[in-house]
Coordinates of C-alpha atoms in Angstrom, one line a residue:
M1 CA 39.9 169.5 36.0
N2 CA 36.4 169.8 34.9
P3 CA 34.4 171.2 37.9
R4 CA 31.2 169.7 36.5
Q5 CA 32.7 166.2 36.6
T6 CA 30.5 163.9 38.5
F7 CA 31.1 160.7 40.5
S8 CA 29.0 158.4 42.6
P9 CA 30.6 157.9 46.1
L10 CA 29.8 154.8 48.1
R11 CA 28.8 157.0 51.0
P12 CA 27.0 160.0 49.5
S13 CA 26.7 163.2 51.5
A14 CA 24.5 166.3 51.7
C15 CA 27.5 168.3 53.0
P16 CA 28.5 171.2 50.7
G17 CA 31.9 171.1 49.0
L18 CA 33.7 173.2 46.5
L19 CA 32.2 171.2 43.6
R20 CA 28.8 170.6 45.3
V21 CA 26.7 173.7 46.1
V22 CA 24.0 172.8 48.7
Q23 CA 20.9 174.8 48.9
A24 CA 19.8 176.6 52.1
L25 CA 17.1 179.2 52.9
D26 CA 19.5 182.0 52.1
G27 CA 20.8 180.4 48.9
G28 CA 23.5 178.0 48.0
I29 CA 26.5 177.1 50.2
C30 CA 30.0 176.3 48.8
R31 CA 32.6 174.9 51.2
I32 CA 36.3 175.5 50.4
K33 CA 38.5 173.0 52.2
L34 CA 41.8 174.5 53.2
G35 CA 44.9 172.3 53.6
G36 CA 45.7 172.6 57.3
G37 CA 43.5 175.7 57.4
S38 CA 46.1 177.7 55.4
I39 CA 45.4 179.9 52.4
R40 CA 47.5 182.3 50.5
A41 CA 46.6 186.0 50.7
D42 CA 45.9 186.1 46.9
Q43 CA 43.6 183.0 47.2
A44 CA 41.7 184.7 50.1
V45 CA 41.2 187.7 47.8
A46 CA 39.8 185.3 45.2
V47 CA 37.3 184.0 47.8
A48 CA 36.3 187.5 48.7
D49 CA 35.8 188.5 45.1
A50 CA 33.8 185.3 44.3
A51 CA 31.5 185.9 47.3
A52 CA 30.9 189.5 46.3
R53 CA 30.4 188.8 42.6
Y54 CA 28.5 185.5 42.5
A55 CA 26.8 185.3 45.9
G56 CA 25.5 187.4 48.8
G57 CA 29.0 188.4 50.1
V58 CA 28.7 186.3 53.3
I59 CA 31.8 184.2 54.1
E60 CA 31.9 181.8 57.0
A61 CA 34.9 180.5 58.9
T62 CA 33.9 177.0 60.0
N63 CA 34.8 174.9 63.1
R64 CA 36.9 172.7 60.9
A65 CA 39.2 175.6 59.8
N66 CA 37.6 175.9 56.3
L67 CA 35.7 178.6 54.5
Q68 CA 32.1 178.7 53.2
I69 CA 30.4 181.1 50.8
R70 CA 26.7 181.6 51.4
G71 CA 23.9 183.0 49.3
I72 CA 24.9 181.6 46.0
G73 CA 22.4 182.0 43.2
E74 CA 22.3 181.1 39.5
Q75 CA 26.0 181.8 39.0
A76 CA 27.3 178.8 41.0
A77 CA 29.3 177.4 38.0
A78 CA 31.1 180.7 37.5
L79 CA 31.9 180.9 41.3
I80 CA 33.3 177.4 41.2
E81 CA 35.4 178.2 38.1
S82 CA 36.9 181.2 39.8
L83 CA 37.9 179.3 42.9
L84 CA 39.4 176.5 40.9
A85 CA 41.4 179.1 38.9
A86 CA 42.8 180.3 42.2
G87 CA 44.0 176.9 43.0
L88 CA 41.5 176.2 45.8
G89 CA 40.1 172.9 44.4
P90 CA 41.1 169.3 44.8
T91 CA 43.6 167.6 42.6
T92 CA 40.8 165.2 41.5
A93 CA 37.1 165.9 41.4
A94 CA 36.3 162.9 43.5
G95 CA 38.9 163.9 46.1
D96 CA 37.1 167.1 47.1
D97 CA 34.9 165.5 49.8
V98 CA 37.7 163.6 51.6
R99 CA 40.2 166.4 52.1
N100 CA 39.4 166.4 55.9
L101 CA 42.7 166.8 57.8
M102 CA 43.0 169.1 60.8
L103 CA 46.3 170.5 61.9
S104 CA 47.1 173.0 64.5
P105 CA 46.8 176.5 63.1
S106 CA 50.3 177.2 64.3
A107 CA 51.9 174.1 62.6
G108 CA 55.5 174.8 61.8
I109 CA 55.6 178.1 63.8
D110 CA 54.6 177.1 67.3
R111 CA 57.4 177.4 69.9
H112 CA 56.1 174.3 71.7
M113 CA 55.7 172.0 68.8
L114 CA 57.4 168.6 68.9
I115 CA 57.4 168.1 65.1
D116 CA 56.6 170.1 62.0
S117 CA 53.4 168.3 61.0
R118 CA 53.1 170.0 57.6
P119 CA 55.2 167.6 55.5
L120 CA 53.3 164.5 56.7
A121 CA 50.0 166.4 56.3
G122 CA 50.9 167.0 52.6
Q123 CA 51.5 163.3 52.1
I124 CA 48.2 162.4 53.7
L125 CA 46.2 164.9 51.8
D126 CA 47.8 163.8 48.5
S127 CA 46.8 160.2 49.2
L128 CA 43.3 161.1 50.2
Q129 CA 42.8 163.0 46.9
T130 CA 44.6 160.7 44.5
R131 CA 43.9 157.2 45.7
A132 CA 40.5 156.2 44.3
R133 CA 39.8 153.8 47.1
F134 CA 39.6 156.6 49.6
H135 CA 36.9 158.4 47.6
D136 CA 34.5 155.9 49.1
L137 CA 35.0 157.6 52.5
S138 CA 32.2 159.8 53.9
A139 CA 32.6 163.5 53.5
K140 CA 32.5 163.7 57.3
F141 CA 35.3 161.2 57.8
A142 CA 38.2 163.2 59.3
V143 CA 41.8 162.8 60.4
Q144 CA 43.7 164.9 62.9
L145 CA 47.5 165.4 63.0
D146 CA 48.7 167.0 66.2
G147 CA 52.3 168.1 66.3
G148 CA 52.3 168.9 70.0
E149 CA 51.7 172.6 69.6
A150 CA 50.4 174.8 72.4
L151 CA 47.7 176.1 70.1
A152 CA 45.8 172.9 69.3
M153 CA 42.1 171.9 69.2
L154 CA 42.0 168.8 71.3
E155 CA 38.3 168.5 71.8
H156 CA 37.0 167.8 68.3
P157 CA 36.5 164.1 67.8
H158 CA 38.1 162.6 64.7
D159 CA 37.9 159.2 63.1
V160 CA 41.6 158.9 63.3
W161 CA 44.0 161.0 65.3
L162 CA 47.8 161.2 65.6
S163 CA 49.7 163.2 68.2
A164 CA 53.4 163.8 68.5
V165 CA 55.2 162.4 71.6
E166 CA 58.8 162.0 72.6
Q167 CA 59.6 158.7 74.2
N168 CA 63.1 157.3 75.0
G169 CA 64.6 160.0 72.9
E170 CA 62.6 159.2 69.8
S171 CA 59.8 161.2 68.0
L172 CA 56.7 159.1 67.9
L173 CA 53.1 159.5 66.8
A174 CA 50.6 158.3 69.3
F175 CA 47.3 157.5 67.7
G176 CA 43.7 156.6 68.4
L177 CA 40.4 156.0 66.7
A178 CA 37.0 157.8 67.0
G179 CA 38.2 160.3 69.6
C180 CA 40.6 163.1 70.5
P181 CA 44.3 163.4 71.5
V182 CA 43.2 163.8 75.1
D183 CA 42.1 160.2 75.0
E184 CA 44.4 157.3 75.9
P185 CA 46.2 156.3 72.7
L186 CA 46.1 152.8 71.3
G187 CA 49.8 152.8 70.5
A188 CA 52.5 154.8 68.7
V189 CA 54.6 154.5 65.6
P190 CA 57.8 156.3 64.5
E191 CA 57.2 159.7 62.9
A192 CA 58.5 158.2 59.6
L193 CA 55.7 155.7 59.6
G194 CA 52.8 158.1 60.2
H195 CA 51.7 158.1 56.6
E196 CA 51.7 154.3 56.4
L197 CA 49.7 154.2 59.6
V198 CA 47.0 156.5 58.2
I199 CA 46.8 154.6 54.9
K200 CA 46.5 151.2 56.6
V201 CA 43.8 152.4 59.0
L202 CA 41.7 153.9 56.2
E203 CA 42.1 150.8 54.0
L204 CA 41.1 148.5 56.9
F205 CA 38.1 150.7 57.7
L206 CA 36.9 150.5 54.1
D207 CA 37.4 146.7 54.1
L208 CA 35.4 146.2 57.3
A209 CA 32.7 148.9 57.3
R210 CA 29.4 148.6 55.5
P211 CA 28.3 151.5 53.3
E212 CA 25.9 152.8 56.0
Q213 CA 28.8 152.9 58.5
T214 CA 30.2 156.2 57.5
R215 CA 32.3 156.9 60.6
M216 CA 34.8 155.0 62.6
R217 CA 32.6 155.1 65.7
H218 CA 29.9 153.3 63.7
L219 CA 32.2 150.5 62.9
L220 CA 33.6 150.3 66.5
A221 CA 30.1 150.1 67.9
E222 CA 29.9 146.6 66.4
L223 CA 33.6 145.6 66.2
P224 CA 35.7 145.6 69.3
V225 CA 38.7 148.0 69.0
S226 CA 41.0 145.1 70.0
D227 CA 39.8 143.2 66.9
F228 CA 40.4 146.2 64.7
M229 CA 43.9 146.7 66.2
A230 CA 44.8 143.0 65.7
Q231 CA 44.1 143.2 62.0
L232 CA 45.8 146.6 61.7
V233 CA 49.0 145.2 63.3
Q234 CA 49.2 142.6 60.6
R235 CA 49.2 145.3 57.9
L236 CA 51.9 147.5 59.4
S237 CA 55.6 147.2 58.5
Q238 CA 56.3 147.2 62.3
P239 CA 54.0 146.9 65.2
P240 CA 53.0 149.9 67.3
V241 CA 54.6 150.4 70.7
D242 CA 52.9 151.3 74.0
V243 CA 52.8 154.9 75.2
T244 CA 53.7 155.5 78.8
G245 CA 52.5 158.4 80.9
W246 CA 50.2 159.9 78.3
D247 CA 49.0 163.4 79.1
R248 CA 48.0 165.6 76.2
S249 CA 46.3 168.7 77.6
A250 CA 45.3 171.9 75.9
S251 CA 46.5 175.4 77.0
S252 CA 44.0 177.3 79.1
I253 CA 45.0 180.5 77.3
A254 CA 43.1 181.6 74.2
L255 CA 46.1 181.4 72.0
H256 CA 44.1 181.9 68.8
I257 CA 43.4 185.6 69.8
G258 CA 46.2 188.1 70.4
T259 CA 49.9 188.4 69.6
Y260 CA 52.2 185.4 70.3
P261 CA 55.9 184.8 69.5
Q262 CA 56.7 182.2 66.8
R263 CA 59.4 179.6 66.8
Q264 CA 61.2 181.9 64.3
N265 CA 63.2 184.6 66.1
G266 CA 61.7 188.1 65.9
L267 CA 58.4 187.0 64.4
V268 CA 54.9 186.8 65.9
Y269 CA 51.5 185.6 64.8
I270 CA 48.5 187.7 65.4
G271 CA 45.2 185.9 66.0
A272 CA 41.8 187.5 65.5
G273 CA 38.3 186.2 66.0
V274 CA 35.7 186.2 63.3
P275 CA 32.5 187.5 64.9
L276 CA 30.1 184.6 65.1
G277 CA 32.1 182.9 62.4
R278 CA 31.1 185.4 59.7
L279 CA 33.0 187.9 57.7
D280 CA 32.2 189.9 54.5
S281 CA 34.3 190.4 51.4
A282 CA 35.7 193.7 52.7
M283 CA 37.0 192.0 55.9
L284 CA 38.6 189.2 54.0
R285 CA 40.2 191.5 51.5
G286 CA 41.5 193.7 54.2
V287 CA 43.1 191.0 56.3
S288 CA 44.6 189.5 53.1
Q289 CA 46.3 192.9 52.4
L290 CA 47.7 192.9 55.9
A291 CA 49.1 189.4 55.5
G292 CA 50.8 190.6 52.3
A293 CA 52.1 193.8 53.7
Y294 CA 53.2 192.7 57.2
G295 CA 53.1 188.9 57.3
D296 CA 54.3 186.0 55.2
G297 CA 51.6 186.3 52.6
S298 CA 49.3 183.7 54.1
L299 CA 46.4 183.4 56.5
R300 CA 45.6 180.4 58.7
F301 CA 42.0 179.8 59.8
T302 CA 41.3 178.0 63.0
P303 CA 38.7 175.6 64.4
W304 CA 37.7 178.4 66.9
Q305 CA 36.3 180.4 63.9
S306 CA 39.2 182.8 64.0
L307 CA 42.3 183.4 61.9
L308 CA 46.0 183.9 62.3
V309 CA 48.3 186.4 60.4
P310 CA 51.7 184.7 60.7
G311 CA 55.2 185.9 60.1
V312 CA 54.7 189.5 61.4
Q313 CA 57.7 191.4 62.7
F314 CA 57.2 192.1 66.4
K315 CA 57.5 195.9 65.9
D316 CA 54.6 195.8 63.4
A317 CA 52.2 193.9 65.7
P318 CA 50.4 197.0 67.2
A319 CA 49.7 198.4 63.7
V320 CA 48.4 195.0 62.4
T321 CA 46.2 194.6 65.5
D322 CA 44.8 198.1 65.2
A323 CA 44.0 197.5 61.5
L324 CA 42.2 194.2 62.4
N325 CA 40.1 196.0 65.0
R326 CA 39.1 198.6 62.4
L327 CA 38.1 195.8 60.0
G328 CA 35.7 194.4 62.6
F329 CA 37.7 191.4 63.9
I330 CA 37.8 190.4 67.6
C331 CA 41.4 191.1 68.8
S332 CA 41.0 190.5 72.5
A333 CA 39.8 187.5 74.5
D334 CA 38.3 190.0 76.9
Q335 CA 35.5 190.7 74.4
S336 CA 32.4 188.8 75.3
L337 CA 31.8 188.0 71.6
A338 CA 35.0 186.0 71.6
H339 CA 33.3 183.4 73.8
V340 CA 30.0 183.0 71.9
I341 CA 29.4 180.8 68.8
A342 CA 26.1 180.3 67.0
C343 CA 24.8 178.3 64.0
T344 CA 23.2 179.8 61.0
G345 CA 19.8 179.9 62.7
S346 CA 16.4 180.4 61.2
T347 CA 17.4 183.1 58.8
G348 CA 19.4 180.6 56.7
C349 CA 18.4 177.1 57.8
A350 CA 15.0 175.5 57.6
K351 CA 15.7 173.5 60.7
G352 CA 16.6 176.5 62.8
L353 CA 13.9 177.4 65.5
A354 CA 15.4 180.8 66.4
D355 CA 17.6 183.6 64.9
T356 CA 20.7 182.4 66.7
K357 CA 23.1 184.9 65.2
D358 CA 21.0 187.9 66.3
D359 CA 20.3 186.3 69.7
A360 CA 24.0 185.7 70.1
L361 CA 24.8 189.3 69.5
Q362 CA 22.2 190.3 72.1
L363 CA 23.6 187.8 74.6
A364 CA 27.2 189.0 74.0
A365 CA 26.1 192.6 74.7
L366 CA 24.5 191.5 78.0
L367 CA 27.3 189.2 79.3
P368 CA 29.6 190.6 82.0
H369 CA 32.9 192.1 80.9
H370 CA 34.6 190.8 84.1
G371 CA 35.2 187.6 86.0
Q372 CA 35.0 184.0 84.7
R373 CA 33.7 183.5 81.2
L374 CA 32.1 180.3 79.9
S375 CA 32.0 179.6 76.2
V376 CA 28.4 179.7 75.1
H377 CA 27.0 177.8 72.0
L378 CA 23.6 178.8 70.6
S379 CA 22.2 176.0 68.5
G380 CA 19.0 176.4 66.4
C381 CA 18.3 172.7 66.5
S382 CA 19.7 169.5 68.1
R383 CA 22.2 168.9 65.2
S384 CA 24.8 171.2 66.8
C385 CA 26.3 172.4 63.4
A386 CA 28.3 175.2 65.0
A387 CA 30.2 173.1 67.5
A388 CA 32.0 169.9 66.8
H389 CA 32.4 169.3 70.6
V390 CA 30.2 170.0 73.6
A391 CA 30.6 173.6 74.8
P392 CA 30.6 174.5 78.5
V393 CA 27.2 176.2 78.0
T394 CA 24.7 175.2 75.2
L395 CA 21.5 177.1 74.4
L396 CA 19.2 174.9 72.4
A397 CA 16.5 176.9 70.6
I398 CA 12.9 175.8 71.2
S399 CA 11.1 178.8 69.6
P400 CA 12.1 182.3 68.4
G401 CA 14.1 184.0 71.2
H402 CA 13.7 181.1 73.7
Y403 CA 16.2 178.4 74.6
D404 CA 16.8 175.5 76.9
L405 CA 20.0 175.9 78.9
Y406 CA 22.5 173.0 79.3
F407 CA 25.8 172.9 81.2
R408 CA 28.5 170.4 80.0
D409 CA 28.6 167.3 82.1
A410 CA 31.0 164.5 81.2
G411 CA 28.6 162.0 82.9
Q412 CA 25.7 162.9 80.6
P413 CA 25.3 162.5 76.8
G414 CA 24.5 165.2 74.3
F415 CA 24.8 168.8 75.5
G416 CA 25.1 167.8 79.1
A417 CA 22.9 168.6 82.1
L418 CA 19.7 170.4 81.4
H419 CA 19.7 173.4 83.8
A420 CA 16.6 175.5 82.8
R421 CA 13.9 175.5 80.1
N422 CA 12.4 178.1 77.9
L423 CA 14.7 181.0 78.8
T424 CA 14.8 184.4 77.1
I425 CA 18.2 185.8 76.1
E426 CA 17.9 188.3 79.0
A427 CA 17.2 185.5 81.5
V428 CA 20.2 183.5 80.1
A429 CA 22.5 186.5 80.6
A430 CA 21.3 187.1 84.1
L431 CA 21.8 183.4 85.0
L432 CA 25.3 183.3 83.5
D433 CA 26.3 186.5 85.2
A434 CA 25.2 185.1 88.6
R435 CA 27.1 181.9 87.9
S436 CA 30.3 183.8 86.9
R437 CA 30.2 185.6 90.3
S438 CA 29.6 182.4 92.3
P439 CA 32.7 181.2 94.2
L440 CA 31.5 177.7 93.7
D441 CA 32.2 178.0 90.0
A442 CA 35.5 179.9 90.2

């Protein structure tokens, strides 16, 4: 495939891709979309080498379980060539933008999974890339496939979601539109018809949506979901069935950090946080070597901006964890930095009103190392690039070092309820510390 091949999508995007480097204050950004968040260790080394050789060495783990390279200069073409050579590109140039399919990071290895979602995910990804019709989808249009794992991001909204459920002894896929698996599903189909369902939903969306309606929620703001479903049923080989007693809830344990047993006997996966979503080439090379020496030779990135080293023998877990610590990863959910996320901020983004990364480090150092911890999101502007869902606490920058503080409130739009204005980082830390000690919030 020629990486310089161009095409004109119906719904153009300014989002970076592997074949489209987007400029920021700190240089170009290249986004590498990973199938289900998974990458071979040798491919991860190729990413590390490309970042060091052709860019500034900064690599980001995104909240959609992908990777980004920042600080790309005049050697963008060489960087793209090296990543394509490592097998990290799409099967077609036009298919790069639409490879937006989220799985659980523990797909296929989670002890609580109801189905192994990876075969169906492969079918969906292949169709997204190879069917020219789907190249008219927006680069933000996204699908989620949830196999019922304990480790699953259930708060990120997707245009289409499917979630495994067992009903009357049959494996089904409940599904919904413009939402999350915690929502009430619109129906369910047999697991074997999951691919057909996705294809028919996407085709119907493209038939009904105007070019400016880039997301499913835009279409459903005008078209009643009942009308969409009525047309969808006519296209399916068999009608969806109702789902009874739906209750898909996430684990309250941070299963993306720490050591946890796999479905396969004697094996564990080890999760480690990427501090504020950023790692350098040395960190990525180091964890890739660990994956090759102790794991199954792969890494799995997560929507919590962390990664898993799967396939590790239980006896080797302490050594791997110690090595991850030395590389600079977060290996315990007790670390304050494990509960803080931040966007690029003013050092890399023209829209950023504060240096959110540096402020986040300061905040993490001031936060209590005891009691209840709330996840905190620092956003340099109202676009909320670092979080695809509303965090329990959001700090919205208004000027360098100063933020408005919001607490998540399901009854209010946006970031939630405005609690205080124009706070310094020190004031935020004091307020959150007091709140964590309050019995009213326990």
